[in-house]
PDB file of C-alpha atoms and ligand atoms in Angstrom:
ATOM      1  CA  UNK A   1     -37.900   2.782 -47.647  1.00 54.00           C
ATOM      2  CA  UNK A   2     -35.321   5.173 -49.032  1.00 58.00           C
ATOM      3  CA  UNK A   3     -32.882   6.639 -46.541  1.00 53.00           C
ATOM      4  CA  UNK A   4     -34.176  10.176 -46.901  1.00 53.00           C
ATOM      5  CA  UNK A   5     -37.714   9.057 -46.046  1.00 78.00           C
ATOM      6  CA  UNK A   6     -36.509   8.087 -42.569  1.00 91.00           C
ATOM      7  CA  UNK A   7     -37.701  10.069 -39.591  1.00 97.00           C
ATOM      8  CA  UNK A   8     -35.952  10.181 -36.255  1.00 97.00           C
ATOM      9  CA  UNK A   9     -36.986   7.180 -34.149  1.00 97.00           C
ATOM     10  CA  UNK A  10     -35.381   4.872 -31.624  1.00 97.00           C
ATOM     11  CA  UNK A  11     -32.472   2.695 -32.793  1.00 96.00           C
ATOM     12  CA  UNK A  12     -31.561   5.027 -35.671  1.00 97.00           C
ATOM     13  CA  UNK A  13     -28.217   6.782 -36.073  1.00 97.00           C
ATOM     14  CA  UNK A  14     -28.892  10.506 -36.269  1.00 98.00           C
ATOM     15  CA  UNK A  15     -26.469  13.200 -37.443  1.00 98.00           C
ATOM     16  CA  UNK A  16     -27.299  16.685 -36.302  1.00 98.00           C
ATOM     17  CA  UNK A  17     -25.777  20.131 -36.342  1.00 98.00           C
ATOM     18  CA  UNK A  18     -26.462  22.104 -33.210  1.00 98.00           C
ATOM     19  CA  UNK A  19     -25.704  25.415 -31.592  1.00 98.00           C
ATOM     20  CA  UNK A  20     -26.204  25.743 -27.855  1.00 97.00           C
ATOM     21  CA  UNK A  21     -27.010  29.212 -26.529  1.00 98.00           C
ATOM     22  CA  UNK A  22     -27.615  30.277 -22.936  1.00 96.00           C
ATOM     23  CA  UNK A  23     -30.233  32.760 -21.752  1.00 93.00           C
ATOM     24  CA  UNK A  24     -27.715  35.619 -21.794  1.00 94.00           C
ATOM     25  CA  UNK A  25     -26.980  34.957 -25.482  1.00 95.00           C
ATOM     26  CA  UNK A  26     -23.637  33.276 -24.898  1.00 95.00           C
ATOM     27  CA  UNK A  27     -22.951  30.508 -27.427  1.00 97.00           C
ATOM     28  CA  UNK A  28     -21.304  27.744 -25.401  1.00 94.00           C
ATOM     29  CA  UNK A  29     -21.064  25.030 -28.008  1.00 94.00           C
ATOM     30  CA  UNK A  30     -21.674  24.529 -31.710  1.00 97.00           C
ATOM     31  CA  UNK A  31     -20.978  21.808 -34.251  1.00 97.00           C
ATOM     32  CA  UNK A  32     -21.579  24.061 -37.241  1.00 95.00           C
ATOM     33  CA  UNK A  33     -17.909  24.644 -38.147  1.00 95.00           C
ATOM     34  CA  UNK A  34     -17.068  20.961 -37.828  1.00 97.00           C
ATOM     35  CA  UNK A  35     -18.685  17.587 -38.201  1.00 97.00           C
ATOM     36  CA  UNK A  36     -22.251  17.080 -37.066  1.00 97.00           C
ATOM     37  CA  UNK A  37     -22.880  15.246 -33.828  1.00 97.00           C
ATOM     38  CA  UNK A  38     -23.743  11.573 -34.369  1.00 97.00           C
ATOM     39  CA  UNK A  39     -25.638   9.504 -31.848  1.00 97.00           C
ATOM     40  CA  UNK A  40     -28.038   6.614 -31.412  1.00 97.00           C
ATOM     41  CA  UNK A  41     -31.537   7.911 -30.792  1.00 97.00           C
ATOM     42  CA  UNK A  42     -33.231   6.445 -27.727  1.00 96.00           C
ATOM     43  CA  UNK A  43     -30.015   5.568 -25.880  1.00 95.00           C
ATOM     44  CA  UNK A  44     -29.748   8.665 -23.701  1.00 93.00           C
ATOM     45  CA  UNK A  45     -26.564   9.784 -25.448  1.00 94.00           C
ATOM     46  CA  UNK A  46     -27.747  13.380 -25.587  1.00 94.00           C
ATOM     47  CA  UNK A  47     -29.603  15.239 -22.854  1.00 92.00           C
ATOM     48  CA  UNK A  48     -33.149  13.926 -22.360  1.00 91.00           C
ATOM     49  CA  UNK A  49     -34.899  17.263 -22.924  1.00 93.00           C
ATOM     50  CA  UNK A  50     -33.357  17.490 -26.383  1.00 96.00           C
ATOM     51  CA  UNK A  51     -33.632  13.828 -27.381  1.00 96.00           C
ATOM     52  CA  UNK A  52     -37.389  13.676 -26.860  1.00 95.00           C
ATOM     53  CA  UNK A  53     -37.962  16.649 -29.194  1.00 97.00           C
ATOM     54  CA  UNK A  54     -36.257  14.950 -32.137  1.00 98.00           C
ATOM     55  CA  UNK A  55     -38.783  12.174 -32.797  1.00 98.00           C
ATOM     56  CA  UNK A  56     -40.397  12.484 -36.229  1.00 97.00           C
ATOM     57  CA  UNK A  57     -37.895  14.969 -37.628  1.00 98.00           C
ATOM     58  CA  UNK A  58     -36.543  14.339 -41.148  1.00 96.00           C
ATOM     59  CA  UNK A  59     -33.239  15.160 -42.836  1.00 96.00           C
ATOM     60  CA  UNK A  60     -33.036  18.899 -43.472  1.00 96.00           C
ATOM     61  CA  UNK A  61     -35.515  19.787 -40.734  1.00 97.00           C
ATOM     62  CA  UNK A  62     -34.580  22.648 -38.391  1.00 98.00           C
ATOM     63  CA  UNK A  63     -35.908  23.271 -34.935  1.00 97.00           C
ATOM     64  CA  UNK A  64     -35.259  25.393 -31.905  1.00 98.00           C
ATOM     65  CA  UNK A  65     -35.532  23.411 -28.688  1.00 97.00           C
ATOM     66  CA  UNK A  66     -35.574  25.146 -25.306  1.00 97.00           C
ATOM     67  CA  UNK A  67     -34.639  22.800 -22.473  1.00 96.00           C
ATOM     68  CA  UNK A  68     -35.354  23.687 -18.839  1.00 95.00           C
ATOM     69  CA  UNK A  69     -32.453  23.269 -16.423  1.00 94.00           C
ATOM     70  CA  UNK A  70     -34.080  20.214 -14.844  1.00 92.00           C
ATOM     71  CA  UNK A  71     -34.165  18.425 -18.235  1.00 92.00           C
ATOM     72  CA  UNK A  72     -30.670  19.607 -19.099  1.00 92.00           C
ATOM     73  CA  UNK A  73     -27.755  19.532 -16.667  1.00 91.00           C
ATOM     74  CA  UNK A  74     -29.937  19.804 -13.562  1.00 92.00           C
ATOM     75  CA  UNK A  75     -30.554  22.555 -11.067  1.00 94.00           C
ATOM     76  CA  UNK A  76     -27.661  23.994  -9.082  1.00 95.00           C
ATOM     77  CA  UNK A  77     -27.167  21.881  -5.955  1.00 94.00           C
ATOM     78  CA  UNK A  78     -26.310  24.215  -3.052  1.00 93.00           C
ATOM     79  CA  UNK A  79     -24.649  21.299  -1.233  1.00 94.00           C
ATOM     80  CA  UNK A  80     -22.197  20.755  -4.076  1.00 93.00           C
ATOM     81  CA  UNK A  81     -19.893  23.581  -2.983  1.00 95.00           C
ATOM     82  CA  UNK A  82     -16.847  23.099  -0.820  1.00 93.00           C
ATOM     83  CA  UNK A  83     -14.348  25.480   0.759  1.00 96.00           C
ATOM     84  CA  UNK A  84     -10.707  24.346   0.708  1.00 93.00           C
ATOM     85  CA  UNK A  85      -7.556  26.106   1.897  1.00 95.00           C
ATOM     86  CA  UNK A  86      -5.656  28.014  -0.795  1.00 94.00           C
ATOM     87  CA  UNK A  87      -2.540  26.205   0.397  1.00 93.00           C
ATOM     88  CA  UNK A  88      -3.613  22.824  -1.065  1.00 90.00           C
ATOM     89  CA  UNK A  89      -2.819  24.197  -4.535  1.00 90.00           C
ATOM     90  CA  UNK A  90       0.752  24.589  -5.781  1.00 89.00           C
ATOM     91  CA  UNK A  91       1.840  28.200  -5.378  1.00 86.00           C
ATOM     92  CA  UNK A  92       2.833  28.517  -9.036  1.00 90.00           C
ATOM     93  CA  UNK A  93      -0.677  27.553 -10.185  1.00 88.00           C
ATOM     94  CA  UNK A  94      -2.523  30.675 -11.314  1.00 91.00           C
ATOM     95  CA  UNK A  95      -5.983  30.181  -9.908  1.00 93.00           C
ATOM     96  CA  UNK A  96      -8.825  31.931 -11.694  1.00 95.00           C
ATOM     97  CA  UNK A  97     -12.547  31.988 -11.066  1.00 94.00           C
ATOM     98  CA  UNK A  98     -14.332  29.666 -13.502  1.00 90.00           C
ATOM     99  CA  UNK A  99     -11.228  27.518 -13.929  1.00 93.00           C
ATOM    100  CA  UNK A 100     -11.821  23.773 -14.166  1.00 92.00           C
ATOM    101  CA  UNK A 101      -9.799  21.467 -11.934  1.00 91.00           C
ATOM    102  CA  UNK A 102      -9.505  17.768 -11.400  1.00 90.00           C
ATOM    103  CA  UNK A 103      -9.389  16.724  -7.785  1.00 85.00           C
ATOM    104  CA  UNK A 104      -8.808  13.307  -6.340  1.00 86.00           C
ATOM    105  CA  UNK A 105     -11.564  12.262  -3.969  1.00 81.00           C
ATOM    106  CA  UNK A 106      -9.857  11.393  -0.688  1.00 81.00           C
ATOM    107  CA  UNK A 107     -12.359   8.654   0.113  1.00 86.00           C
ATOM    108  CA  UNK A 108     -12.692   6.865  -3.233  1.00 89.00           C
ATOM    109  CA  UNK A 109      -9.487   7.883  -5.012  1.00 89.00           C
ATOM    110  CA  UNK A 110     -11.532   8.853  -8.082  1.00 90.00           C
ATOM    111  CA  UNK A 111     -10.810  11.958 -10.150  1.00 90.00           C
ATOM    112  CA  UNK A 112     -13.675  14.417 -10.108  1.00 88.00           C
ATOM    113  CA  UNK A 113     -14.142  17.632 -12.056  1.00 90.00           C
ATOM    114  CA  UNK A 114     -14.734  20.835 -10.215  1.00 93.00           C
ATOM    115  CA  UNK A 115     -14.757  24.542 -10.929  1.00 94.00           C
ATOM    116  CA  UNK A 116     -13.442  27.482  -8.958  1.00 95.00           C
ATOM    117  CA  UNK A 117     -16.474  29.504  -7.891  1.00 94.00           C
ATOM    118  CA  UNK A 118     -14.635  32.092  -5.808  1.00 96.00           C
ATOM    119  CA  UNK A 119     -11.078  32.896  -4.733  1.00 95.00           C
ATOM    120  CA  UNK A 120     -10.694  34.329  -1.236  1.00 95.00           C
ATOM    121  CA  UNK A 121      -7.439  35.438   0.406  1.00 91.00           C
ATOM    122  CA  UNK A 122      -6.856  32.145   2.237  1.00 94.00           C
ATOM    123  CA  UNK A 123      -9.531  29.888   0.776  1.00 96.00           C
ATOM    124  CA  UNK A 124     -10.986  28.712  -2.500  1.00 96.00           C
ATOM    125  CA  UNK A 125     -14.663  27.915  -2.999  1.00 96.00           C
ATOM    126  CA  UNK A 126     -15.065  24.911  -5.280  1.00 95.00           C
ATOM    127  CA  UNK A 127     -18.251  24.150  -7.217  1.00 95.00           C
ATOM    128  CA  UNK A 128     -18.881  20.503  -8.020  1.00 92.00           C
ATOM    129  CA  UNK A 129     -22.004  21.223 -10.065  1.00 93.00           C
ATOM    130  CA  UNK A 130     -21.871  20.769 -13.823  1.00 89.00           C
ATOM    131  CA  UNK A 131     -20.858  24.141 -15.335  1.00 86.00           C
ATOM    132  CA  UNK A 132     -24.210  24.281 -17.152  1.00 91.00           C
ATOM    133  CA  UNK A 133     -26.319  23.334 -14.113  1.00 93.00           C
ATOM    134  CA  UNK A 134     -29.171  25.764 -13.557  1.00 95.00           C
ATOM    135  CA  UNK A 135     -29.028  27.036 -17.154  1.00 95.00           C
ATOM    136  CA  UNK A 136     -31.918  27.064 -19.610  1.00 97.00           C
ATOM    137  CA  UNK A 137     -30.447  25.605 -22.784  1.00 97.00           C
ATOM    138  CA  UNK A 138     -31.532  26.738 -26.248  1.00 98.00           C
ATOM    139  CA  UNK A 139     -30.508  24.392 -29.044  1.00 98.00           C
ATOM    140  CA  UNK A 140     -30.796  25.394 -32.690  1.00 98.00           C
ATOM    141  CA  UNK A 141     -30.592  22.117 -34.531  1.00 98.00           C
ATOM    142  CA  UNK A 142     -30.643  20.749 -38.056  1.00 98.00           C
ATOM    143  CA  UNK A 143     -30.946  17.060 -38.836  1.00 98.00           C
ATOM    144  CA  UNK A 144     -28.291  16.208 -41.437  1.00 97.00           C
ATOM    145  CA  UNK A 145     -28.475  12.431 -41.557  1.00 96.00           C
ATOM    146  CA  UNK A 146     -30.547   9.459 -40.445  1.00 96.00           C
ATOM    147  CA  UNK A 147     -29.673   5.819 -41.032  1.00 96.00           C
ATOM    148  CA  UNK A 148     -30.467   2.476 -39.502  1.00 96.00           C
ATOM    149  CA  UNK A 149     -27.937   1.348 -36.898  1.00 96.00           C
ATOM    150  CA  UNK A 150     -25.995  -1.861 -37.441  1.00 97.00           C
ATOM    151  CA  UNK A 151     -26.645  -4.803 -35.109  1.00 96.00           C
ATOM    152  CA  UNK A 152     -23.206  -4.199 -33.646  1.00 97.00           C
ATOM    153  CA  UNK A 153     -23.928  -0.526 -32.954  1.00 96.00           C
ATOM    154  CA  UNK A 154     -27.175  -1.440 -31.223  1.00 96.00           C
ATOM    155  CA  UNK A 155     -25.414  -4.109 -29.159  1.00 95.00           C
ATOM    156  CA  UNK A 156     -22.678  -1.675 -28.119  1.00 94.00           C
ATOM    157  CA  UNK A 157     -25.064   1.241 -27.589  1.00 93.00           C
ATOM    158  CA  UNK A 158     -22.965   3.700 -29.592  1.00 94.00           C
ATOM    159  CA  UNK A 159     -22.211   4.758 -33.141  1.00 95.00           C
ATOM    160  CA  UNK A 160     -19.244   3.233 -34.983  1.00 94.00           C
TER     161      UNK A 160
HETATM  162 ZN1  LIG B 201     -18.625  -0.372 -30.169  1.00 59.06          ZN
END
Protein backbone atom coordinates (compact mmCIF):
# COMPACT_ATOMS: atom_id res chain seq x y z
CA UNK A 1 0.00 0.00 0.00
CA UNK A 2 1.41 3.40 -0.87
CA UNK A 3 1.26 6.02 1.85
CA UNK A 4 -1.19 8.23 0.00
CA UNK A 5 -3.65 5.34 -0.35
CA UNK A 6 -4.03 5.28 3.44
CA UNK A 7 -7.31 6.31 4.98
CA UNK A 8 -7.73 7.45 8.55
CA UNK A 9 -8.09 4.42 10.84
CA UNK A 10 -7.06 3.45 14.34
CA UNK A 11 -3.33 3.25 15.12
CA UNK A 12 -2.37 5.64 12.30
CA UNK A 13 -0.57 8.95 12.78
CA UNK A 14 -2.75 11.66 11.26
CA UNK A 15 -1.70 15.22 10.43
CA UNK A 16 -4.53 17.67 10.08
CA UNK A 17 -5.05 21.38 9.66
CA UNK A 18 -8.03 22.69 11.54
CA UNK A 19 -9.86 25.89 12.29
CA UNK A 20 -12.23 25.96 15.25
CA UNK A 21 -15.12 28.41 15.07
CA UNK A 22 -17.84 29.03 17.65
CA UNK A 23 -21.52 29.65 16.92
CA UNK A 24 -21.03 33.42 17.06
CA UNK A 25 -18.36 33.21 14.33
CA UNK A 26 -15.42 33.70 16.66
CA UNK A 27 -12.35 31.74 15.54
CA UNK A 28 -10.83 30.40 18.76
CA UNK A 29 -8.07 28.24 17.37
CA UNK A 30 -6.45 27.41 14.05
CA UNK A 31 -3.39 25.49 12.91
CA UNK A 32 -3.43 26.96 9.41
CA UNK A 33 -0.60 29.48 9.92
CA UNK A 34 1.62 26.90 11.60
CA UNK A 35 2.24 23.19 11.61
CA UNK A 36 -0.67 20.80 11.32
CA UNK A 37 -1.85 18.99 14.41
CA UNK A 38 -0.45 15.46 14.66
CA UNK A 39 -2.08 12.73 16.70
CA UNK A 40 -2.66 9.00 16.95
CA UNK A 41 -6.13 8.14 15.72
CA UNK A 42 -8.17 6.03 18.13
CA UNK A 43 -6.32 7.14 21.28
CA UNK A 44 -8.68 9.90 22.39
CA UNK A 45 -6.04 12.57 21.81
CA UNK A 46 -8.55 14.89 20.18
CA UNK A 47 -12.14 15.45 21.28
CA UNK A 48 -14.33 12.39 20.67
CA UNK A 49 -16.92 14.17 18.52
CA UNK A 50 -14.21 15.15 16.06
CA UNK A 51 -12.16 11.94 16.14
CA UNK A 52 -15.08 9.72 15.14
CA UNK A 53 -15.77 11.82 12.02
CA UNK A 54 -12.26 11.31 10.63
CA UNK A 55 -12.45 7.59 9.85
CA UNK A 56 -12.08 6.87 6.13
CA UNK A 57 -10.76 10.31 5.19
CA UNK A 58 -7.74 10.47 2.85
CA UNK A 59 -4.90 12.96 2.47
CA UNK A 60 -6.23 16.16 0.91
CA UNK A 61 -9.80 15.57 2.05
CA UNK A 62 -11.64 18.51 3.63
CA UNK A 63 -14.61 18.35 5.93
CA UNK A 64 -16.65 20.53 8.21
CA UNK A 65 -17.48 18.80 11.47
CA UNK A 66 -20.01 20.28 13.89
CA UNK A 67 -19.60 18.91 17.41
CA UNK A 68 -22.34 19.32 20.03
CA UNK A 69 -21.22 20.64 23.41
CA UNK A 70 -21.72 17.23 25.02
CA UNK A 71 -19.26 15.63 22.55
CA UNK A 72 -16.85 18.55 22.85
CA UNK A 73 -15.90 20.16 26.16
CA UNK A 74 -19.14 19.23 27.91
CA UNK A 75 -22.14 21.21 29.04
CA UNK A 76 -21.70 24.06 31.50
CA UNK A 77 -21.87 22.64 35.03
CA UNK A 78 -23.79 25.11 37.22
CA UNK A 79 -22.09 23.66 40.31
CA UNK A 80 -18.64 24.52 38.98
CA UNK A 81 -18.86 28.17 40.03
CA UNK A 82 -17.48 29.52 43.27
CA UNK A 83 -17.58 32.92 44.95
CA UNK A 84 -14.36 34.01 46.69
CA UNK A 85 -13.50 37.25 48.47
CA UNK A 86 -11.70 39.84 46.34
CA UNK A 87 -9.16 40.11 49.14
CA UNK A 88 -7.61 36.68 48.42
CA UNK A 89 -5.97 38.19 45.32
CA UNK A 90 -2.95 40.48 45.55
CA UNK A 91 -4.09 44.10 45.29
CA UNK A 92 -1.71 44.84 42.41
CA UNK A 93 -3.24 42.06 40.29
CA UNK A 94 -5.52 43.60 37.67
CA UNK A 95 -8.49 41.28 37.65
CA UNK A 96 -10.51 41.11 34.46
CA UNK A 97 -13.55 39.09 33.50
CA UNK A 98 -12.54 36.12 31.34
CA UNK A 99 -9.05 36.07 32.83
CA UNK A 100 -7.57 32.62 33.47
CA UNK A 101 -6.10 31.88 36.88
CA UNK A 102 -4.38 28.99 38.54
CA UNK A 103 -5.58 28.26 42.03
CA UNK A 104 -4.23 25.78 44.51
CA UNK A 105 -6.91 23.42 45.77
CA UNK A 106 -6.87 23.72 49.56
CA UNK A 107 -7.77 20.06 50.05
CA UNK A 108 -5.51 18.33 47.52
CA UNK A 109 -2.79 20.93 46.96
CA UNK A 110 -3.23 20.53 43.19
CA UNK A 111 -3.17 23.47 40.78
CA UNK A 112 -6.45 23.91 38.97
CA UNK A 113 -7.36 26.28 36.15
CA UNK A 114 -10.23 28.64 36.59
CA UNK A 115 -11.67 31.68 34.89
CA UNK A 116 -13.09 34.90 36.28
CA UNK A 117 -16.79 34.90 35.41
CA UNK A 118 -17.71 38.11 37.21
CA UNK A 119 -16.04 40.79 39.33
CA UNK A 120 -18.17 42.26 42.11
CA UNK A 121 -17.14 45.03 44.52
CA UNK A 122 -16.05 42.66 47.30
CA UNK A 123 -16.19 39.26 45.61
CA UNK A 124 -15.07 37.41 42.52
CA UNK A 125 -17.12 34.69 40.85
CA UNK A 126 -14.85 31.93 39.57
CA UNK A 127 -15.85 29.48 36.84
CA UNK A 128 -14.17 26.09 36.94
CA UNK A 129 -15.78 24.90 33.71
CA UNK A 130 -13.61 24.53 30.62
CA UNK A 131 -13.74 27.86 28.74
CA UNK A 132 -15.35 26.07 25.78
CA UNK A 133 -17.93 24.16 27.85
CA UNK A 134 -21.44 24.60 26.49
CA UNK A 135 -20.17 25.66 23.05
CA UNK A 136 -21.07 24.02 19.75
CA UNK A 137 -17.74 23.57 18.00
CA UNK A 138 -17.37 23.84 14.23
CA UNK A 139 -14.12 22.41 12.88
CA UNK A 140 -13.02 23.01 9.31
CA UNK A 141 -10.39 20.37 8.74
CA UNK A 142 -8.04 19.14 6.04
CA UNK A 143 -6.11 15.90 6.31
CA UNK A 144 -2.49 16.62 5.36
CA UNK A 145 -0.76 13.38 6.27
CA UNK A 146 -1.40 9.78 7.27
CA UNK A 147 1.27 7.24 8.16
CA UNK A 148 1.54 4.06 10.14
CA UNK A 149 2.63 4.58 13.74
CA UNK A 150 5.85 3.00 14.98
CA UNK A 151 5.63 0.24 17.60
CA UNK A 152 7.12 2.69 20.07
CA UNK A 153 4.50 5.35 19.32
CA UNK A 154 1.72 2.81 19.79
CA UNK A 155 3.26 1.62 23.06
CA UNK A 156 3.58 5.18 24.36
CA UNK A 157 0.19 6.28 23.02
CA UNK A 158 1.52 9.45 21.41
CA UNK A 159 3.32 10.68 18.31
CA UNK A 160 7.11 11.04 18.34
ZN1 LIG B 1 6.91 8.49 23.82
